[in-house]
mmCIF file of C-alpha atoms in Angstrom:
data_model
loop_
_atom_site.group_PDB
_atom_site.id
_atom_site.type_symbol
_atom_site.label_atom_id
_atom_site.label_comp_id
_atom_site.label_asym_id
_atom_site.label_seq_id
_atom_site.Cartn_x
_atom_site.Cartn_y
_atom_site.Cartn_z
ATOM 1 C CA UNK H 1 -18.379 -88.421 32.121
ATOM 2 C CA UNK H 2 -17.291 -84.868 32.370
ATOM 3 C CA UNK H 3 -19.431 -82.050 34.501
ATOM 4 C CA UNK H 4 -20.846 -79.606 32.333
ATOM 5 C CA UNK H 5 -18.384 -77.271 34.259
ATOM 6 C CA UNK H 6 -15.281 -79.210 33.402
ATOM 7 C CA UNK H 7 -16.257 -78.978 29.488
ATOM 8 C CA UNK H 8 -16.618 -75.386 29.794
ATOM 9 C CA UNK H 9 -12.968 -74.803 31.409
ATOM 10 C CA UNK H 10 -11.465 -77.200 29.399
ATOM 11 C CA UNK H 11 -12.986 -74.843 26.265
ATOM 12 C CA UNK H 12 -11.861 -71.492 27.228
ATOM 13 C CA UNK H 13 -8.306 -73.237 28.091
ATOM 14 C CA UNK H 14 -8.201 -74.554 24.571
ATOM 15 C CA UNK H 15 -9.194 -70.966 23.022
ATOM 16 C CA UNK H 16 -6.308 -68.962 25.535
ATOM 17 C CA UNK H 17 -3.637 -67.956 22.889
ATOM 18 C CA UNK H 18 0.144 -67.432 24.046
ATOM 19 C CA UNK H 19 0.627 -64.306 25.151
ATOM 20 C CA UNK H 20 2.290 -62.149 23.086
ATOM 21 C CA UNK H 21 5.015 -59.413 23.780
ATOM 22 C CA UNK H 22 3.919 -55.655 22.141
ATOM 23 C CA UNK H 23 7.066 -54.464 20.140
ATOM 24 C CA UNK H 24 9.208 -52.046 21.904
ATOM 25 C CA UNK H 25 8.590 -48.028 20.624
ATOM 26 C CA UNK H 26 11.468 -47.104 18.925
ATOM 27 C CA UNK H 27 11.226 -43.481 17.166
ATOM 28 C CA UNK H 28 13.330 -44.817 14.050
ATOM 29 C CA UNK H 29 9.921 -45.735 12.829
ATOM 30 C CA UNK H 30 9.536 -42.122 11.661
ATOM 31 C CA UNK H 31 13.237 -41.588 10.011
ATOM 32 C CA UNK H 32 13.343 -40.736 6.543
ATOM 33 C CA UNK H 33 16.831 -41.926 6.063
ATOM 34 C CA UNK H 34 17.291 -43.185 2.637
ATOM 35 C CA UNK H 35 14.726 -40.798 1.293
ATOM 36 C CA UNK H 36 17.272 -37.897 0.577
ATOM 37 C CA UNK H 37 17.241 -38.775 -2.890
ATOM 38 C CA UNK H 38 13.701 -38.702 -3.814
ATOM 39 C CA UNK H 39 13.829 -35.238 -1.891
ATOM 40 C CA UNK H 40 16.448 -33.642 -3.531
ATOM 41 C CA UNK H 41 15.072 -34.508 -6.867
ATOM 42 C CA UNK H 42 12.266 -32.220 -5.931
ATOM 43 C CA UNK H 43 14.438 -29.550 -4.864
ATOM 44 C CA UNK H 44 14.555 -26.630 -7.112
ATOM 45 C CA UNK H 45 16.807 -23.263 -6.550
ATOM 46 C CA UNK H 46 14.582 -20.661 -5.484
ATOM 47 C CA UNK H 47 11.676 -19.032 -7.447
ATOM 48 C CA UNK H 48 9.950 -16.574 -6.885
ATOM 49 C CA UNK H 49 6.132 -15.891 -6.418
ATOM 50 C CA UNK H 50 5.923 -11.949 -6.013
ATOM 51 C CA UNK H 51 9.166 -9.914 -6.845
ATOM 52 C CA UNK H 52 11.508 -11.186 -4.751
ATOM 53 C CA UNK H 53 9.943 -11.443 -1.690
ATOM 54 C CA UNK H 54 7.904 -14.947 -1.941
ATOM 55 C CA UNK H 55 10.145 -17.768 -2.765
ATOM 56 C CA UNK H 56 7.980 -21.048 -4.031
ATOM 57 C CA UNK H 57 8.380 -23.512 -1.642
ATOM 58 C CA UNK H 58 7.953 -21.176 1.873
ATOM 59 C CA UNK H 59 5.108 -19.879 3.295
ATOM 60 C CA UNK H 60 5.007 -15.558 3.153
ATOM 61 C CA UNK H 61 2.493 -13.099 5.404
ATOM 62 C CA UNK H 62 2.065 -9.247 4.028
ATOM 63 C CA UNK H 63 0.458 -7.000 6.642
ATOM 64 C CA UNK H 64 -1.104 -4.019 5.415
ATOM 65 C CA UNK H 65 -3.861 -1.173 6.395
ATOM 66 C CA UNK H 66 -6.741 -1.450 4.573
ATOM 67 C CA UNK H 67 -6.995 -0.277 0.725
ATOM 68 C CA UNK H 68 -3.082 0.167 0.951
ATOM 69 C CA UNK H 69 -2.529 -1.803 -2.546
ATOM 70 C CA UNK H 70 -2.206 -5.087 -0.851
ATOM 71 C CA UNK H 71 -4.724 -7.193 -3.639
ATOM 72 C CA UNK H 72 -3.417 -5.050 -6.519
ATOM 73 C CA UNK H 73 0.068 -5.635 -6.058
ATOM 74 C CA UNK H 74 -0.040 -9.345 -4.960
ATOM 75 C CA UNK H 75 -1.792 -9.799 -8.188
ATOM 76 C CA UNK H 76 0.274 -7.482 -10.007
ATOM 77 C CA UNK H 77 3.168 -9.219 -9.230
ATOM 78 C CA UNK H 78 1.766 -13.026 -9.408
ATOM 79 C CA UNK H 79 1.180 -11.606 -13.054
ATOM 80 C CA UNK H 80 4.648 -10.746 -13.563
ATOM 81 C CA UNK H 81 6.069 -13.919 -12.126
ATOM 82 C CA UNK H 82 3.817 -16.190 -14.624
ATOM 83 C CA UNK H 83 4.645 -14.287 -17.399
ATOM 84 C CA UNK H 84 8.060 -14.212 -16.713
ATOM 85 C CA UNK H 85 7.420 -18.318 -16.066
ATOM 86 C CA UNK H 86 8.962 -18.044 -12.755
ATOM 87 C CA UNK H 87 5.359 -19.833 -11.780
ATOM 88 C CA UNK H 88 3.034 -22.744 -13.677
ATOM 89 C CA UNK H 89 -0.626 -20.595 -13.502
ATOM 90 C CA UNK H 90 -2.356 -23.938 -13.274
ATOM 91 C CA UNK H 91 -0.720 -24.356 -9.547
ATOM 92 C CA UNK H 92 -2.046 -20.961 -8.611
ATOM 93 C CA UNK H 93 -5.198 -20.978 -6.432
ATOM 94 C CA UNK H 94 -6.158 -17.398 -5.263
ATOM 95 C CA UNK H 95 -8.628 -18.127 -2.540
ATOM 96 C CA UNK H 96 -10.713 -14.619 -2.799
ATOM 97 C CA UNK H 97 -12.579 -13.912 0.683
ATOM 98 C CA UNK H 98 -12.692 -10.756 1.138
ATOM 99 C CA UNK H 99 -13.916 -9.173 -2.078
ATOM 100 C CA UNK H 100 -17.647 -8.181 -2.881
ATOM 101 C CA UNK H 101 -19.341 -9.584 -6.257
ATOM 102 C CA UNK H 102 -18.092 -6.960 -8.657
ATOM 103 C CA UNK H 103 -14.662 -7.004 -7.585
ATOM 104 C CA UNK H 104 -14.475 -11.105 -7.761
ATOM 105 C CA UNK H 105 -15.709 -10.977 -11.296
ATOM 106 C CA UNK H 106 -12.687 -8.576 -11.926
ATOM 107 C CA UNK H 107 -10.231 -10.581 -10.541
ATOM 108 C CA UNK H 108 -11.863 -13.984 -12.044
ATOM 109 C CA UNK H 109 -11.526 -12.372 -14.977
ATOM 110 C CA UNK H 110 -8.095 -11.723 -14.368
ATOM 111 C CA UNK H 111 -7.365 -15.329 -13.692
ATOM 112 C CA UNK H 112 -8.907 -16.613 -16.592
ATOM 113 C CA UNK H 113 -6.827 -14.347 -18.894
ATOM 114 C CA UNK H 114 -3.743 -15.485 -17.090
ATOM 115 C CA UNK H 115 -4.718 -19.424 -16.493
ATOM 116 C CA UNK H 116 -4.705 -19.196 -12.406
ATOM 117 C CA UNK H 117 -7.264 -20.398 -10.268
ATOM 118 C CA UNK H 118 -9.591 -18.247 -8.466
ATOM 119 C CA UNK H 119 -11.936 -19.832 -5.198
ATOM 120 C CA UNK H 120 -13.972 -17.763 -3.197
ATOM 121 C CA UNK H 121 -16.386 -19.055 -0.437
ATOM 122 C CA UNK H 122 -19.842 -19.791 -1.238
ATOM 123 C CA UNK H 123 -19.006 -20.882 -4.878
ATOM 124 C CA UNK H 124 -19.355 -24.286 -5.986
ATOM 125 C CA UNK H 125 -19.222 -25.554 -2.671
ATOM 126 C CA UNK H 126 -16.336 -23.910 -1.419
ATOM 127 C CA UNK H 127 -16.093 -23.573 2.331
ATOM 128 C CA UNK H 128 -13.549 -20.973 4.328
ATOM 129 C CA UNK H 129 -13.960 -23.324 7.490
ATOM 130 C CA UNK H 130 -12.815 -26.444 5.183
ATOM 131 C CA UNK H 131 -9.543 -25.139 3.995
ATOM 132 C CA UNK H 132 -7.255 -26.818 6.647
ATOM 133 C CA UNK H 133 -9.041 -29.816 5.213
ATOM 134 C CA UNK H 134 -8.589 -29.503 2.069
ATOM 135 C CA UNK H 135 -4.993 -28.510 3.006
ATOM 136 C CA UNK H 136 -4.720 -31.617 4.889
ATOM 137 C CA UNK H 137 -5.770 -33.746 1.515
ATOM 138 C CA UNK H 138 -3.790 -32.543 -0.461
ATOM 139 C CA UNK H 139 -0.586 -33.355 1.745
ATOM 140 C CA UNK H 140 -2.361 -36.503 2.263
ATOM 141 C CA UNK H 141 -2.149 -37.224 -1.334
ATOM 142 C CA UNK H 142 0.515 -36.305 -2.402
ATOM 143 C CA UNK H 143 -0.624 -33.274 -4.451
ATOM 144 C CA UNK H 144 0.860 -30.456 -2.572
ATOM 145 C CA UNK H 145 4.836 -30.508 -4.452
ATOM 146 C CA UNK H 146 4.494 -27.300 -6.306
ATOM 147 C CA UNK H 147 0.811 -26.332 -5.759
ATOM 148 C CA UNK H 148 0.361 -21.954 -4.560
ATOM 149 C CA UNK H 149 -1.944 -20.896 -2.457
ATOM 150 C CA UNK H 150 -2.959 -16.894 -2.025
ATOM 151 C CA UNK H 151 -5.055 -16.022 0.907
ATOM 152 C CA UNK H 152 -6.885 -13.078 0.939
ATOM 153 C CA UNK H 153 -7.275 -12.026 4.023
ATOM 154 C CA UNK H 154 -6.300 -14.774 6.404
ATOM 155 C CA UNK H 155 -8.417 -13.226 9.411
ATOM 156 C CA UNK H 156 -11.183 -15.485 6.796
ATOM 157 C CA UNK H 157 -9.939 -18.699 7.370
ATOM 158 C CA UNK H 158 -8.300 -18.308 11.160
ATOM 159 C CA UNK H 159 -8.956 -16.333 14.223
ATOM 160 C CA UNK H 160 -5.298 -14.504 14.189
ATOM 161 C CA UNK H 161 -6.284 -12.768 17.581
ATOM 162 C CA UNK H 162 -6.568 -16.403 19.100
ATOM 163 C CA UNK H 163 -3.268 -17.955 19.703
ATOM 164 C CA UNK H 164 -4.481 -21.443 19.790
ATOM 165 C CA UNK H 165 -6.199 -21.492 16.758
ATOM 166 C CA UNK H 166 -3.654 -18.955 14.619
ATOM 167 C CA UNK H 167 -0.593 -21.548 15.948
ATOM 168 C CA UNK H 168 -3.141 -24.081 14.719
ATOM 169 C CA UNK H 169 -3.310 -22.852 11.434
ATOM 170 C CA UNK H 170 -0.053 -21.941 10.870
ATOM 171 C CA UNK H 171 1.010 -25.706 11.867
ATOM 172 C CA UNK H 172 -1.051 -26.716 8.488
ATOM 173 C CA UNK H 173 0.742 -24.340 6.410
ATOM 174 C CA UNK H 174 4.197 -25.218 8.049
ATOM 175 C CA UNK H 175 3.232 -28.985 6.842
ATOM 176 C CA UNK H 176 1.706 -27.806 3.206
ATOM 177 C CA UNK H 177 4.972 -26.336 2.680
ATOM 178 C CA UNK H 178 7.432 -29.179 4.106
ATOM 179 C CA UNK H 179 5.384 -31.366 0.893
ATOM 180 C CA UNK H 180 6.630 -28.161 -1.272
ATOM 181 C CA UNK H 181 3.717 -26.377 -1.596
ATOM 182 C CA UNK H 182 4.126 -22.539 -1.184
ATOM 183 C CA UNK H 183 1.720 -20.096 0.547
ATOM 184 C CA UNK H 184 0.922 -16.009 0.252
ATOM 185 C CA UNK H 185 -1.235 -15.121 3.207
ATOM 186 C CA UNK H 186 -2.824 -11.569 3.124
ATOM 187 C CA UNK H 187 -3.488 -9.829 6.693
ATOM 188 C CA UNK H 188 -4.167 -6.958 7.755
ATOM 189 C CA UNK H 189 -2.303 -4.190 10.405
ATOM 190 C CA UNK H 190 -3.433 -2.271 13.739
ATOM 191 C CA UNK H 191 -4.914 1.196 13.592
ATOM 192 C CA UNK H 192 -2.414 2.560 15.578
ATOM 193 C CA UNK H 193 1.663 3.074 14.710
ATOM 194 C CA UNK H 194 4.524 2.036 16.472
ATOM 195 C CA UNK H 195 6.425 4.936 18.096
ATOM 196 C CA UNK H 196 8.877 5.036 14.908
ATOM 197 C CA UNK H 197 5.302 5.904 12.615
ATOM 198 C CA UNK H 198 5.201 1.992 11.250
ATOM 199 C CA UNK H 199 2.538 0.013 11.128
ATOM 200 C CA UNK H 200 2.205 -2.942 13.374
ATOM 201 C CA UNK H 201 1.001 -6.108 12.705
ATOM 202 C CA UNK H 202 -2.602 -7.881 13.958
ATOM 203 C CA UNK H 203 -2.877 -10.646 15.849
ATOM 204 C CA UNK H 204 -0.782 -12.616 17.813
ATOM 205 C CA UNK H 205 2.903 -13.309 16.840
ATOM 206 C CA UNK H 206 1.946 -17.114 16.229
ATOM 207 C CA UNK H 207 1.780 -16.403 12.288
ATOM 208 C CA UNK H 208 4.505 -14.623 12.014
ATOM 209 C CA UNK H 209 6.641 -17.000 13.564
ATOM 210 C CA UNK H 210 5.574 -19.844 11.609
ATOM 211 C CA UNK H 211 5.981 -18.236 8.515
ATOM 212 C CA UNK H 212 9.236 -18.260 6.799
ATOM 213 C CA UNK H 213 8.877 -15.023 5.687
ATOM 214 C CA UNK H 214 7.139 -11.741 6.761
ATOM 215 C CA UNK H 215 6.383 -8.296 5.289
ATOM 216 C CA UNK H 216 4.815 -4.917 6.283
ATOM 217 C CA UNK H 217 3.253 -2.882 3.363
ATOM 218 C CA UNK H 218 2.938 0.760 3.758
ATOM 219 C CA UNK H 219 1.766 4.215 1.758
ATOM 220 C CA UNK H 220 5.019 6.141 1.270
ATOM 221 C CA UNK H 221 3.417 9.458 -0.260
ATOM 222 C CA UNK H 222 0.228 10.231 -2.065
ATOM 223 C CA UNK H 223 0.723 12.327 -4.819
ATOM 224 C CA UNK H 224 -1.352 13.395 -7.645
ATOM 225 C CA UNK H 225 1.759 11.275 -9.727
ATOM 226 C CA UNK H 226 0.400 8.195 -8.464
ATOM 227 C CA UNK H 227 0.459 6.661 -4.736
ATOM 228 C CA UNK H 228 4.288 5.338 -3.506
ATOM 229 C CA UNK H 229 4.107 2.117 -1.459
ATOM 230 C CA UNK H 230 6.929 -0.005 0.206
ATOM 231 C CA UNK H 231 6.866 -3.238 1.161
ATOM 232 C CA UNK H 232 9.552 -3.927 4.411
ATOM 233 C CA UNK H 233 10.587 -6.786 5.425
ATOM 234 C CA UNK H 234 10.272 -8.291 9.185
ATOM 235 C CA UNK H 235 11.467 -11.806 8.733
ATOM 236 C CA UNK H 236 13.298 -13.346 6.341
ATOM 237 C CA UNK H 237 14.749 -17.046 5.562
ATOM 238 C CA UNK H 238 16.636 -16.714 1.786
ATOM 239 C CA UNK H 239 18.057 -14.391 -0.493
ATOM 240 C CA UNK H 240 14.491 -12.285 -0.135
ATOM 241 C CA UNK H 241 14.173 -8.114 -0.539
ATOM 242 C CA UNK H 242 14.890 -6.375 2.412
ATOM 243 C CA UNK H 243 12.127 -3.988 1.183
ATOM 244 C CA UNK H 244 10.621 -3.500 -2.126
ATOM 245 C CA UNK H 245 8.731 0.087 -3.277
ATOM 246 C CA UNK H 246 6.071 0.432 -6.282
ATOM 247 C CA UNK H 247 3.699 2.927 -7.527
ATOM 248 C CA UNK H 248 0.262 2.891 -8.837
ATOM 249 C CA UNK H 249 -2.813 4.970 -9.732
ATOM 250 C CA UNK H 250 -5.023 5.580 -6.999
ATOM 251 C CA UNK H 251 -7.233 8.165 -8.701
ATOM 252 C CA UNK H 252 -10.939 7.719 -7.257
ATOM 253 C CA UNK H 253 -12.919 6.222 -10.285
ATOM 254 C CA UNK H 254 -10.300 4.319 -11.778
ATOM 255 C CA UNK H 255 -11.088 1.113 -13.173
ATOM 256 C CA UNK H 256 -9.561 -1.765 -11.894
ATOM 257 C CA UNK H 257 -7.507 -2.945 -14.854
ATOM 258 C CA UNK H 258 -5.970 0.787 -15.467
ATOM 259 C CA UNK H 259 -4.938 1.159 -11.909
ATOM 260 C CA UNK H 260 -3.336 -2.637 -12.086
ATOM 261 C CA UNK H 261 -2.198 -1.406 -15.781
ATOM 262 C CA UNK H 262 -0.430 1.823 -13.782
ATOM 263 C CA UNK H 263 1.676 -0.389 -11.358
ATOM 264 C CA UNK H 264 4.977 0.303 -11.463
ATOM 265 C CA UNK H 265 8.389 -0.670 -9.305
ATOM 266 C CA UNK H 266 10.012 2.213 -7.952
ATOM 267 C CA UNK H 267 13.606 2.760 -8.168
ATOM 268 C CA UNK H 268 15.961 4.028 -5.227
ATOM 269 C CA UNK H 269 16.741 7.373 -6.458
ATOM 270 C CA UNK H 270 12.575 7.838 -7.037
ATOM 271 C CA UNK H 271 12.255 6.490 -3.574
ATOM 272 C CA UNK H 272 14.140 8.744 -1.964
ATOM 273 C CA UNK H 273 12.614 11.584 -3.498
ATOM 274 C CA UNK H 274 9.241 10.382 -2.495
ATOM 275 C CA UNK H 275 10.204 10.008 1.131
ATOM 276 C CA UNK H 276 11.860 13.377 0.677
ATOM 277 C CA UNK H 277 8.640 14.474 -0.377
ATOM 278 C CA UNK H 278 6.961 12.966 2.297
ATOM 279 C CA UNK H 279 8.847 14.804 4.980
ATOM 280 C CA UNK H 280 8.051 17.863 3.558
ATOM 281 C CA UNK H 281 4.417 17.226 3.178
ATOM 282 C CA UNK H 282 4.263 16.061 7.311
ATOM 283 C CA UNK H 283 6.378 19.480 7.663
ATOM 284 C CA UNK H 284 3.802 21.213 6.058
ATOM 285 C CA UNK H 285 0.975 19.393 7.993
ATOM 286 C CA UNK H 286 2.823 20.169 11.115
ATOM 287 C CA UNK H 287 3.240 24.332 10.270
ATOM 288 C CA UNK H 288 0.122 24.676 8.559
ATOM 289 C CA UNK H 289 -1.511 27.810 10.803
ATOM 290 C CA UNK H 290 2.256 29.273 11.034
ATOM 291 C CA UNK H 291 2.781 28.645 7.205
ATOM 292 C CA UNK H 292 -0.815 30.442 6.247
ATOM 293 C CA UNK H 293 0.246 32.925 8.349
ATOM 294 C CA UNK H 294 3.688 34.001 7.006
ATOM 295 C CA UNK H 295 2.147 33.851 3.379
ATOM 296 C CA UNK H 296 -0.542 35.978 3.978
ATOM 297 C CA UNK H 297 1.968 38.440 5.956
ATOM 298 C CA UNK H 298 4.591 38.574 2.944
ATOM 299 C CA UNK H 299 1.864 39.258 -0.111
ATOM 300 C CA UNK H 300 2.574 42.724 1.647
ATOM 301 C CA UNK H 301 5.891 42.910 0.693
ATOM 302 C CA UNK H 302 9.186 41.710 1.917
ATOM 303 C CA UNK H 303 9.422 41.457 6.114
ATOM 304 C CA UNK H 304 12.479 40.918 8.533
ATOM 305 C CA UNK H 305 12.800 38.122 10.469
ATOM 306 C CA UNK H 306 12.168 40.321 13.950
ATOM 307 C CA UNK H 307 9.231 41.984 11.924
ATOM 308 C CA UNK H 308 7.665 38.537 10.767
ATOM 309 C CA UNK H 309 7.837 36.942 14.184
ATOM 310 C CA UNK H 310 6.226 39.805 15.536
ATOM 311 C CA UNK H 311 3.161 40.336 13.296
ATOM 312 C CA UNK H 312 2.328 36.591 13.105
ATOM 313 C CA UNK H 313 2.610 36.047 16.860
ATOM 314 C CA UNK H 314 0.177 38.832 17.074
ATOM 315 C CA UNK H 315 -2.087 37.542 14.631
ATOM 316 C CA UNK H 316 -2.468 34.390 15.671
ATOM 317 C CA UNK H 317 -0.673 33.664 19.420
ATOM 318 C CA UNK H 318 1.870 30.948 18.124
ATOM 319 C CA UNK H 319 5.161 30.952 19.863
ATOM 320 C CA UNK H 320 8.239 32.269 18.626
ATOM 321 C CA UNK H 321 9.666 28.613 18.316
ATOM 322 C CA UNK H 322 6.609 27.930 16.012
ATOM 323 C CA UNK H 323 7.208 30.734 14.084
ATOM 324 C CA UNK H 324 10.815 30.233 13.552
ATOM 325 C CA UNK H 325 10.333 26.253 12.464
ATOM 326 C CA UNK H 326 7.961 27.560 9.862
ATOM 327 C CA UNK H 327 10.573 30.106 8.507
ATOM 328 C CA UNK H 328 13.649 27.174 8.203
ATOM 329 C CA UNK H 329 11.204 24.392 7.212
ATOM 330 C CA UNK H 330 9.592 26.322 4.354
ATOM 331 C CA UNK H 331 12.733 28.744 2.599
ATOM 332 C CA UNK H 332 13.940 27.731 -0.444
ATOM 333 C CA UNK H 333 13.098 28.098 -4.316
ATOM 334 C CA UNK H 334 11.254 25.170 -4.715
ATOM 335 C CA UNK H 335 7.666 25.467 -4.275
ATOM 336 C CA UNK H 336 6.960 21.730 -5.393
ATOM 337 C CA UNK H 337 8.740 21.082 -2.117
ATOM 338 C CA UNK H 338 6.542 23.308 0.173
ATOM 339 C CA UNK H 339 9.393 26.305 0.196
ATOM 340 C CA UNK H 340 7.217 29.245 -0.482
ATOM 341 C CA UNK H 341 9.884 32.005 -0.051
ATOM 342 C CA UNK H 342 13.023 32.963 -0.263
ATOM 343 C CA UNK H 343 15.817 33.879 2.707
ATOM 344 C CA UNK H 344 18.093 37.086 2.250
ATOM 345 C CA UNK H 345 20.723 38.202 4.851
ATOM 346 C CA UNK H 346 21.567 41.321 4.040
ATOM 347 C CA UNK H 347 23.734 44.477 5.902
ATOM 348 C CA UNK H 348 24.091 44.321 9.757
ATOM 349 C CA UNK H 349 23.292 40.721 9.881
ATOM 350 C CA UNK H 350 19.282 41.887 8.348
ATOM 351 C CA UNK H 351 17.289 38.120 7.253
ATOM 352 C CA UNK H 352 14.660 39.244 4.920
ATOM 353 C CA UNK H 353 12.060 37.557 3.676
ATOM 354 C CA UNK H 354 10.050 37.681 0.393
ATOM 355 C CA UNK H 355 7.827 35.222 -1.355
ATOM 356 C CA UNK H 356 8.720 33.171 -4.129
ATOM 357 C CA UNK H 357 7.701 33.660 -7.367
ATOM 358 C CA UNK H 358 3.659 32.790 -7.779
ATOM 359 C CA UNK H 359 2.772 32.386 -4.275
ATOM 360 C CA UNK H 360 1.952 35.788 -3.982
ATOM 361 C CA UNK H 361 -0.652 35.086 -6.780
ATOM 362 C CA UNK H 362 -2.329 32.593 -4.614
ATOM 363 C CA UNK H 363 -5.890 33.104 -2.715
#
């Protein structure tokens, strides 16, 4: 008779299985080879979200200062593209974060009249936090081909001054739109300006560099016409706008659907006159005192140059160079321009000055 210790041995012999060798790793495992059918079925040529600087299928970041336009126009020109069917409106999900209660229910209302979606944190059970979730699902599933989100503002779902967790986030996009869904993320710029006068993006550069494409949006002029923007572009990957310029309504008391009713695309020749404009107006904000000054001096009548420079050096203790600037920056006949009078040269080499017409009337 067998020891109990013999049975025991010969049991756990009997349940030993052969051991088996793991499969080797081979990264082939992941290829898609064979697939490049199925994808190019789902390829289409490239449509566009806003203007022409969001194709469908990428993913597209628009700095901008606060109450620039940045809202008004991205809707403005989602708008445009459904009507002009560039975009199905049932794939549209605005994701509204940064608005207060009055200015959702505008834009909700906008959505309904136009058949896009409009989300906003804190309504039926919508959660910021949750978004690279619910990004994550609907790669999962199979539901992002075609699908557009609009973020507004990203700093609401990601912490763009962290570069861990703003590469994080823009490794979720970067997957969204490999399963051709298409993204419009809304951020915001620093308070201070580059050394050329632009504005600068916030953040890290993570965002940027994962997106595919990436715009600046800037006030041009503000004029009692309406206020000139322009959208620049700072990366691009496709036949995108270089830089894009509109106008709109920025009257204070406006309601929101006349100011989105008074949007309006720019054209070069009008662009150019508002940055000439511009110029002037920084001129003029530049030679103010002198500019006063010289006005005030010529109601009197008509003055040299020597007996200009003179007076208004006196009168207020600007430099001659000040003085001068004033004079060249501020001659002409056009007083819509900032030229409030007119240059003479007369006998012996005499520059005279006199006021144009009108600004002698002024107080």
């Amino acid at each position: 008779m067998t020891s109990y210790m013999e049975r025991a041995i010969q049991a756990a012999a009997a349940n030993l299985e052969e051991p088996q060798e793991a499969p080797a790793f081979d990264l082939s495992q992941f290829s898609l080879n064979g697939e490049s059918s199925k994808m190019k079925e789902k390829m289409t040529q490239d449509r566009f979200i806003l203007g022409r600087m969001a194709i469908l299928g990428q993913s597209t970041v628009v700095y901008a200062k606060p109450n620039a336009g940045k809202t008004l126009l991205t809707i403005w020109l989602l708008i445009e593209a459904i009507k002009a069917g560039e975009i199905e409106p049932s794939h549209v999900y605005y994701v509204n974060a940064d608005d207060n209660h009055k200015g959702l229910a505008y834009k909700l209302e906008l959505a309904e009249r136009y058949g896009f979606h409009m989300l906003a944190p804190g309504y039926h059970g919508f959660e910021s936090k949750m978004l690279p979730a619910y990004i994550g699902q609907l790669v999962g599933t199979g539901q992002a081909m075609g699908r557009v989100l609009i973020l507004d503002t990203v700093k609401k779902f990601t912490n763009l001054m962290d570069k861990g967790k703003s590469s994080g986030f823009g490794e979720v996009i970067r997957r969204f739109t490999m399963h051709g869904g298409s993204a419009v993320m809304l951020a915001h710029v620093n308070k201070n300006r580059n050394e050329e006068g632009g504005v600068v993006y916030a953040g890290t550069a993570d965002l940027v560099d994962d997106a595919d494409c990436a715009y600046t949006l800037d006030v041009v002029t503000e004029e009692p016409i309406g206020r000139t923007v322009k959208f620049e572009n700072i990366k691009n990957r496709g036949d995108v706008a270089l830089e894009a310029v509109y106008q709109y309504d920025h009257t204070e008391g406006k309601g929101y659907a006349d100011r989105l009713a008074s949007v309006r695309p720019v054209s070069e020749a009008e662009q150019r006159q508002a940055e000439q404009r511009r110029i002037m107006a920084d001129k003029l904000e530049m030679n103010r005192e002198a500019v006063e000054a010289i006005k005030q001096c010529l109601r009197q009548g008509e003055r040299t140059q020597t007996e200009l420079v003179k007076e208004i050096r006196e009168a207020t203790g600007l430099s001659r160079q000040k003085v001068m600037r004033a004079l060249r920056d501020h001659a002409g006949r056009d007083t819509h321009r900032h030229q409030y009078w007119l240059l003479e040269v007369r006998d012996k080499n005499a520059h005279v000055y006199r006021l144009n017409w009108g600004v002698g009337l002024e107080n």
